[in-house]
Coordinates of C-alpha atoms and ligand atoms in Angstrom, one line a residue:
X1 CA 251.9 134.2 -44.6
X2 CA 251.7 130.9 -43.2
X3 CA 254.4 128.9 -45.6
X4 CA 255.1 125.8 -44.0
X5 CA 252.7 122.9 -44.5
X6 CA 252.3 119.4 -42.7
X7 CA 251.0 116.2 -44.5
X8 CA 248.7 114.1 -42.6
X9 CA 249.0 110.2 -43.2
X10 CA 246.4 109.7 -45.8
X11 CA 248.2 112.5 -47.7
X12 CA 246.2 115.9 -47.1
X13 CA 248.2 119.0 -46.5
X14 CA 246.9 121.0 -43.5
X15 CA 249.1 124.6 -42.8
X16 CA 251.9 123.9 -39.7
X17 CA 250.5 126.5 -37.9
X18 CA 246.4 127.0 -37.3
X19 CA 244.4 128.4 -34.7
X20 CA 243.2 127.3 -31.7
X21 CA 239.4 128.7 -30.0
X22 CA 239.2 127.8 -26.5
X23 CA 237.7 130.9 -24.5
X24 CA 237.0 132.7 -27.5
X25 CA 233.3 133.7 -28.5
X26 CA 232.1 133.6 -24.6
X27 CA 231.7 137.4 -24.2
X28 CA 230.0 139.5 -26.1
X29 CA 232.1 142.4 -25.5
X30 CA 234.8 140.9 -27.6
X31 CA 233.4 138.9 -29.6
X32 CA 233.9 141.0 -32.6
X33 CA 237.5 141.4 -31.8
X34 CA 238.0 138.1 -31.2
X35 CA 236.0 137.2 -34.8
X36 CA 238.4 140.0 -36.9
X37 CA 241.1 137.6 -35.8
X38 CA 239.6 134.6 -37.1
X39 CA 239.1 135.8 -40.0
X40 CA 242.5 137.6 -40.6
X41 CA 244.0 134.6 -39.4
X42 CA 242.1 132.5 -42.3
X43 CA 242.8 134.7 -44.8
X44 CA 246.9 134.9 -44.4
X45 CA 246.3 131.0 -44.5
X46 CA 245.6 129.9 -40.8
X47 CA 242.8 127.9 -42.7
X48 CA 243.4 124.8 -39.6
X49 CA 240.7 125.7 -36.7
X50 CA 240.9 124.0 -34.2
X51 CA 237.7 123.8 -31.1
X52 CA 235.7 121.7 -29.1
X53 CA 231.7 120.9 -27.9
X54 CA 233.3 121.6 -24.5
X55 CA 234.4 125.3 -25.6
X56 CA 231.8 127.6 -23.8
X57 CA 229.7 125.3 -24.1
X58 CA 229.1 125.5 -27.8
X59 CA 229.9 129.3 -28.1
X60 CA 233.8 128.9 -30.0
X61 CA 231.9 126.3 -33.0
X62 CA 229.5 129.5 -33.3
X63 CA 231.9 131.9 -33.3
X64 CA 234.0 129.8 -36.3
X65 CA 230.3 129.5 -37.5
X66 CA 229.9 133.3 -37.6
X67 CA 233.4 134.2 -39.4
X68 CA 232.9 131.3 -41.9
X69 CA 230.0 133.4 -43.5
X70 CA 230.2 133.7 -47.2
X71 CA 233.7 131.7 -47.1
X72 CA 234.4 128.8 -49.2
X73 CA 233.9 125.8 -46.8
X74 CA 236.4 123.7 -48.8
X75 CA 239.3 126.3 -47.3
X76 CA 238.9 125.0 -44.3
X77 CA 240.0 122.5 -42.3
X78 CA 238.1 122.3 -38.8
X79 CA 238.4 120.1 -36.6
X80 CA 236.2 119.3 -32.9
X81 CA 235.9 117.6 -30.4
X82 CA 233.7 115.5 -28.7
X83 CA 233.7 115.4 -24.8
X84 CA 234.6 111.6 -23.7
X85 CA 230.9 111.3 -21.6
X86 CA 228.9 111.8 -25.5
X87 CA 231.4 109.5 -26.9
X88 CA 229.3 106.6 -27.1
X89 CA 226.4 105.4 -29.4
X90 CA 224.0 107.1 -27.3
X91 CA 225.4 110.9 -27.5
X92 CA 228.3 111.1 -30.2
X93 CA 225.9 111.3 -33.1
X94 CA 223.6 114.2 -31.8
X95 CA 226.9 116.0 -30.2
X96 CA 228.5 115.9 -33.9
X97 CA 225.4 116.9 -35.0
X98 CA 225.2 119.6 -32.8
X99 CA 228.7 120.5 -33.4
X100 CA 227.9 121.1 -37.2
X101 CA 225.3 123.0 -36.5
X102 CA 226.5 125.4 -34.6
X103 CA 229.6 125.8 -37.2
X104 CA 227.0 126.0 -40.3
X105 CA 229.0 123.4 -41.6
X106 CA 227.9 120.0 -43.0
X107 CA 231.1 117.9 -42.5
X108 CA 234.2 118.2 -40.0
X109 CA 237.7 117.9 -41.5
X110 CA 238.9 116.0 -38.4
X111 CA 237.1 115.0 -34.9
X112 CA 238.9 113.7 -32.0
X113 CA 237.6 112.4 -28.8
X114 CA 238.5 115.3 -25.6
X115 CA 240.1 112.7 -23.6
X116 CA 239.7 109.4 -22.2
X117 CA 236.7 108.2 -20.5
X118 CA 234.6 105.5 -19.5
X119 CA 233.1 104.6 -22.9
X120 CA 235.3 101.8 -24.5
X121 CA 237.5 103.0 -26.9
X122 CA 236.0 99.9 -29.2
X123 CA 232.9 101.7 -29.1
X124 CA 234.1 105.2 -29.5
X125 CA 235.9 104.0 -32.9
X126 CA 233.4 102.3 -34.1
X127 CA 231.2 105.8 -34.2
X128 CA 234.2 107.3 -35.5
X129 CA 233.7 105.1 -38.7
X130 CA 230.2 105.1 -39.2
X131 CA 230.5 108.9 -39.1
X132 CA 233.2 109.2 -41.7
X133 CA 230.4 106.2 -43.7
X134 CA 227.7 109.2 -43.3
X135 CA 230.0 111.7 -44.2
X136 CA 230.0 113.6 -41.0
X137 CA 233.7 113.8 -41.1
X138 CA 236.4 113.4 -42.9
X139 CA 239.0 111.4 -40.5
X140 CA 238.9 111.3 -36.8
X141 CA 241.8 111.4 -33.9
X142 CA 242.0 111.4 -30.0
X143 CA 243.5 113.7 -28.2
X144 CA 245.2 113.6 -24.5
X145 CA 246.3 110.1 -24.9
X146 CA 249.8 108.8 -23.9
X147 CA 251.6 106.2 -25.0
X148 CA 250.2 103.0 -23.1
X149 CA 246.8 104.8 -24.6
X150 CA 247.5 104.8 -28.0
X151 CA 249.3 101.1 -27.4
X152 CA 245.5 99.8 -26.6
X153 CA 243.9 101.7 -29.1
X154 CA 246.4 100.1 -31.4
X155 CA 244.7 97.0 -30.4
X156 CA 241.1 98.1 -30.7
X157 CA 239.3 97.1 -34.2
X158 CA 239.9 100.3 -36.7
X159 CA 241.9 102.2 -34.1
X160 CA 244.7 102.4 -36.7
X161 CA 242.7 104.8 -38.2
X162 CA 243.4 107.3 -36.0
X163 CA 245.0 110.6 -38.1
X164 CA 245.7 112.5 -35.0
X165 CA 247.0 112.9 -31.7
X166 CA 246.2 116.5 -29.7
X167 CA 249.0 116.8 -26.7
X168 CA 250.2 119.7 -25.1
X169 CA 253.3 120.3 -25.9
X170 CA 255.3 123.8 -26.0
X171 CA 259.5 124.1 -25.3
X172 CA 258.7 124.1 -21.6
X173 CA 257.0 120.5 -21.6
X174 CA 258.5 118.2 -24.2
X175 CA 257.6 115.0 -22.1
X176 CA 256.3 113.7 -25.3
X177 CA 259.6 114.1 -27.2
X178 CA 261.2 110.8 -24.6
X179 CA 258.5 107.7 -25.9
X180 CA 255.2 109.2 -27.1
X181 CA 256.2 111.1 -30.2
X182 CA 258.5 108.5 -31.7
X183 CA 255.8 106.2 -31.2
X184 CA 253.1 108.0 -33.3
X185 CA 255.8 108.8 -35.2
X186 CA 256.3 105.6 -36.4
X187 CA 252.5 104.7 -36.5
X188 CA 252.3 107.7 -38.8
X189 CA 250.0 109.2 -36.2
X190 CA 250.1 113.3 -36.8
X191 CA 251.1 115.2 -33.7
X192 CA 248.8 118.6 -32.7
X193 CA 250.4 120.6 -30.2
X194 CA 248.5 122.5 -28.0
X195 CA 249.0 125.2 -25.6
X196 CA 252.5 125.9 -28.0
X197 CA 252.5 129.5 -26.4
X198 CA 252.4 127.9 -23.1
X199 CA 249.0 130.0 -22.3
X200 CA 251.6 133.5 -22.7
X201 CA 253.9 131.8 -20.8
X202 CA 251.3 131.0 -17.8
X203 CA 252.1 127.0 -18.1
X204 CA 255.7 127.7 -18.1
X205 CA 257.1 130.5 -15.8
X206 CA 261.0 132.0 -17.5
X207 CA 260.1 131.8 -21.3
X208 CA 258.9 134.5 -22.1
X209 CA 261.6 136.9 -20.2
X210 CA 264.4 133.9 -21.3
X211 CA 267.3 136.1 -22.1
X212 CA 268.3 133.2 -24.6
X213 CA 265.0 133.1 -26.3
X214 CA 264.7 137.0 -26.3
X215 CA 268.6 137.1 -28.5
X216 CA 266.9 134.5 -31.2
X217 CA 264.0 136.4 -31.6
X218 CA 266.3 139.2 -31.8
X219 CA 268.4 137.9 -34.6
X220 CA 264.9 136.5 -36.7
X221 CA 263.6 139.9 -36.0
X222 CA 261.1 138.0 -34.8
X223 CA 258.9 137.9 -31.2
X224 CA 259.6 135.3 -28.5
X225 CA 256.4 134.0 -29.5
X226 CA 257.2 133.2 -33.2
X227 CA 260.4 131.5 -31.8
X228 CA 257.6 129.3 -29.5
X229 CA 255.6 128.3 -33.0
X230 CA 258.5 127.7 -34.8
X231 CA 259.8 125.5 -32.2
X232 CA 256.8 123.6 -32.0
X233 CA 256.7 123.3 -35.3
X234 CA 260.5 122.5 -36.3
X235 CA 260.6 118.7 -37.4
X236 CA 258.5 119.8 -40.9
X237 CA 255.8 117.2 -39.3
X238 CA 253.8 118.9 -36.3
X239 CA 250.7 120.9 -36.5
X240 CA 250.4 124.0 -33.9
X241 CA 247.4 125.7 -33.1
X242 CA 248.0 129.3 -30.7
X243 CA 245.0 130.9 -29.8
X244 CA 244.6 134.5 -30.0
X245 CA 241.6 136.8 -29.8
X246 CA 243.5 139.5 -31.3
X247 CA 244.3 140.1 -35.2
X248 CA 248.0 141.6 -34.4
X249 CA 249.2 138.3 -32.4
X250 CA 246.9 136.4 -34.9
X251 CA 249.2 137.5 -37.8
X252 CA 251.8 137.0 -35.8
X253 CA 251.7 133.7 -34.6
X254 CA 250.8 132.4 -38.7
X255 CA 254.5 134.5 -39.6
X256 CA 255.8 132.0 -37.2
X257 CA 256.1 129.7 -40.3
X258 CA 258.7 131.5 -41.5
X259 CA 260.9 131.2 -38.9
X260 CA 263.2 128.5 -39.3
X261 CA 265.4 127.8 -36.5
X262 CA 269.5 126.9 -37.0
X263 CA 271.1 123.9 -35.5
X264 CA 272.8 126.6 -33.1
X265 CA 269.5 128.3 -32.0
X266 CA 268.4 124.6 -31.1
X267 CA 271.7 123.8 -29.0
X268 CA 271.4 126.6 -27.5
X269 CA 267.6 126.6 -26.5
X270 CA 268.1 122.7 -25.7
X271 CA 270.5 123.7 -22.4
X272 CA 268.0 126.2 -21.4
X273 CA 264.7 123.9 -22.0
X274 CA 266.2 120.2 -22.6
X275 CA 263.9 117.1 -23.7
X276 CA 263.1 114.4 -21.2
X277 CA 265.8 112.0 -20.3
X278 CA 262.6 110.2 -18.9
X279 CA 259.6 108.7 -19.2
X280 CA 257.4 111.7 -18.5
X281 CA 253.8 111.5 -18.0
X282 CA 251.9 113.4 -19.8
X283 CA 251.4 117.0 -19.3
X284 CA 247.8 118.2 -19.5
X285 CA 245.6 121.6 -18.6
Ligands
NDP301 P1 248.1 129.1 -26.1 O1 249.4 128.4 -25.7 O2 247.7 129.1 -27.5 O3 248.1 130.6 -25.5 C1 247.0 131.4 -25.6 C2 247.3 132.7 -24.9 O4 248.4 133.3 -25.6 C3 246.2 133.7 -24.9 O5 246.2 134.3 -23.6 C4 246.6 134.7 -26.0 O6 246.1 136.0 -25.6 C5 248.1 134.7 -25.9 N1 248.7 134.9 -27.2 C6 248.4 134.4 -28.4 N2 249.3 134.8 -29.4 C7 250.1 135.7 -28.7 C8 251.2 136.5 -29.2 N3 251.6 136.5 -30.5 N4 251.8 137.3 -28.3 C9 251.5 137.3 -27.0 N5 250.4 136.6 -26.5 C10 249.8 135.8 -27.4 O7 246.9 128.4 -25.2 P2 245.6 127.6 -25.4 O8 245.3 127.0 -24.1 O9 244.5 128.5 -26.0 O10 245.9 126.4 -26.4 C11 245.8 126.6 -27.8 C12 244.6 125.8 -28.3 O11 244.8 124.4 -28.2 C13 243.3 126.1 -27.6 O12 242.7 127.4 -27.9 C14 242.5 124.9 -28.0 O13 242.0 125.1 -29.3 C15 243.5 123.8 -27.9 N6 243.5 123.1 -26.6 C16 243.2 121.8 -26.6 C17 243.2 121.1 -25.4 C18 242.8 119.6 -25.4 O14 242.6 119.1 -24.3 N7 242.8 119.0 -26.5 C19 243.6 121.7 -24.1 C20 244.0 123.1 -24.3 C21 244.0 123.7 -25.5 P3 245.5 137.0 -26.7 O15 244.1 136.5 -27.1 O16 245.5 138.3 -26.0 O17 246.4 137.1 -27.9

């Protein structure tokens, strides 16, 4: 059961702990699987999906499409993205369109541009608004930005409008933690941390067979996993959003919100995997 909650800035309460879709829905073969998951994960309260125009081209938003069948929309909170080439007057309409679509959905609950690109931000938020005008979304964010990034979209007519940052950011990488957070933090600018499982521990060799990790999921009787989330997750204020194609890690990861860490476990995981000392730049996949 998914008990902790995060409030975004203009006061909506989104679970701490949501799912993410990349590489889900591309193959048939597992598709099925993968969509069992969803669903379990929605219905113990993972109700915060998280995907992107970029994901298999399209096939993730049909996937979340699929499992939304029959569901009552208003659970949910999903959120896309739009890749930074479409982010412009030209495309952005017809991708968010698109997006919709393909998610049998007639608003988004949050869309955030990929990453940066050559489009001006200027013009980029000034889609953002007219979309939230039409309806097409609710609130919009950015995602991949660092500091100096958000410092210029500061700057940028109705760029303090932005609800969200998506970083990656998982006890291996905390980069963010030195300058970037604390900005946004005091913006009041909701942090989204992807990759908090580190891809399995792919991003971040030693986590997952940490002996120190392994004795605090011992003593939550919990998995080294859960003790990932809940770090992620630990200042109340962070959204995480795992992605798992399989119902029992699904579960899993959402029971992660009921792992709270001590003040102990975090000295202790802070000499293993310290914060920056440093401006780091940002970490990305
Ligand atoms: P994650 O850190 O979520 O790791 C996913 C991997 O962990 C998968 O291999 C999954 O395999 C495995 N896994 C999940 N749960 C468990 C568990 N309980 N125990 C063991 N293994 C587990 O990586 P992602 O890259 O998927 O990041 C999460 C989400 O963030 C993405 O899906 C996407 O929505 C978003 N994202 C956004 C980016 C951006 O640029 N904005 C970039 C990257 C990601 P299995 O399916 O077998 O469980």
């Amino acid at each position: 059961m998914t008990e902790r909650r995060v409030l975004l800035s203009d006061g909506t309460e989104v679970p701490a702990i949501g799912q993410g879709t990349w590489y889900l829905g591309e193959h048939r073969d597992s598709m099925a699987r993968e969509q069992e998951a969803l669903r379990a994960g929605i219905e113990s309260g993972m109700t915060l999906i998280d995907t992107a125009e970029m994901y298999g081209n399209g096939k993730a938003e049909l996937l979340i499409g699929r499992t939304m069948e029959g569901m009552d929309r208003s659970r949910l909170f999903l959120v896309s993205k739009v890749y930074p080439h479409n982010a412009g007057r030209k495309q952005i309409f017809k991708s968010c369109m698109d997006s919709l679509k393909r998610m049998g959905t007639d608003y988004l609950d949050l869309y955030l541009l990929h990453w940066r690109g050559g489009i001006p931000l200027s013009e980029t938020v000034a889609c953002m608004e007219q979309l939230k005008k039409e309806g097409k979304i609710r609130r919009w964010g950015v995602s991949n930005f660092d500091t100096d990034d958000m410092e210029e979209l500061w700057e940028v007519p109705g760029g303090k409008n932005c609800a969200v940052n998506q970083v990656l950011y998982h006890m291996g990488s905390r980069g963010i933690e030195y300058d970037l957070l604390p900005w946004m933090r005091d913006h009041k600018v909701t942090l989204m941390a992807y990759c908090p499982l580190a891809q399995a521990g792919e991003l971040r060799r030693g986590l997952y067979e940490s002996q120190t990790l392994n004795a605090v999921a011992q003593a939550h009787k919990a998995t080294v996993s859960q003790i990932l989330l809940a770090f992620a997750v630990r200042d109340g204020k962070t959204i995480a959003i795992p992605r798992s194609g399989r119902k029992e890690h699904t579960l899993e990861n959402g029971a992660a919100a009921g792992v709270v860490l001590t003040e102990e476990e975090l000295r202790v995981i802070e000499r293993e995997f310290p914060g920056p000392t440093r401006k780091t730049y940002l970490d990305i996949v």
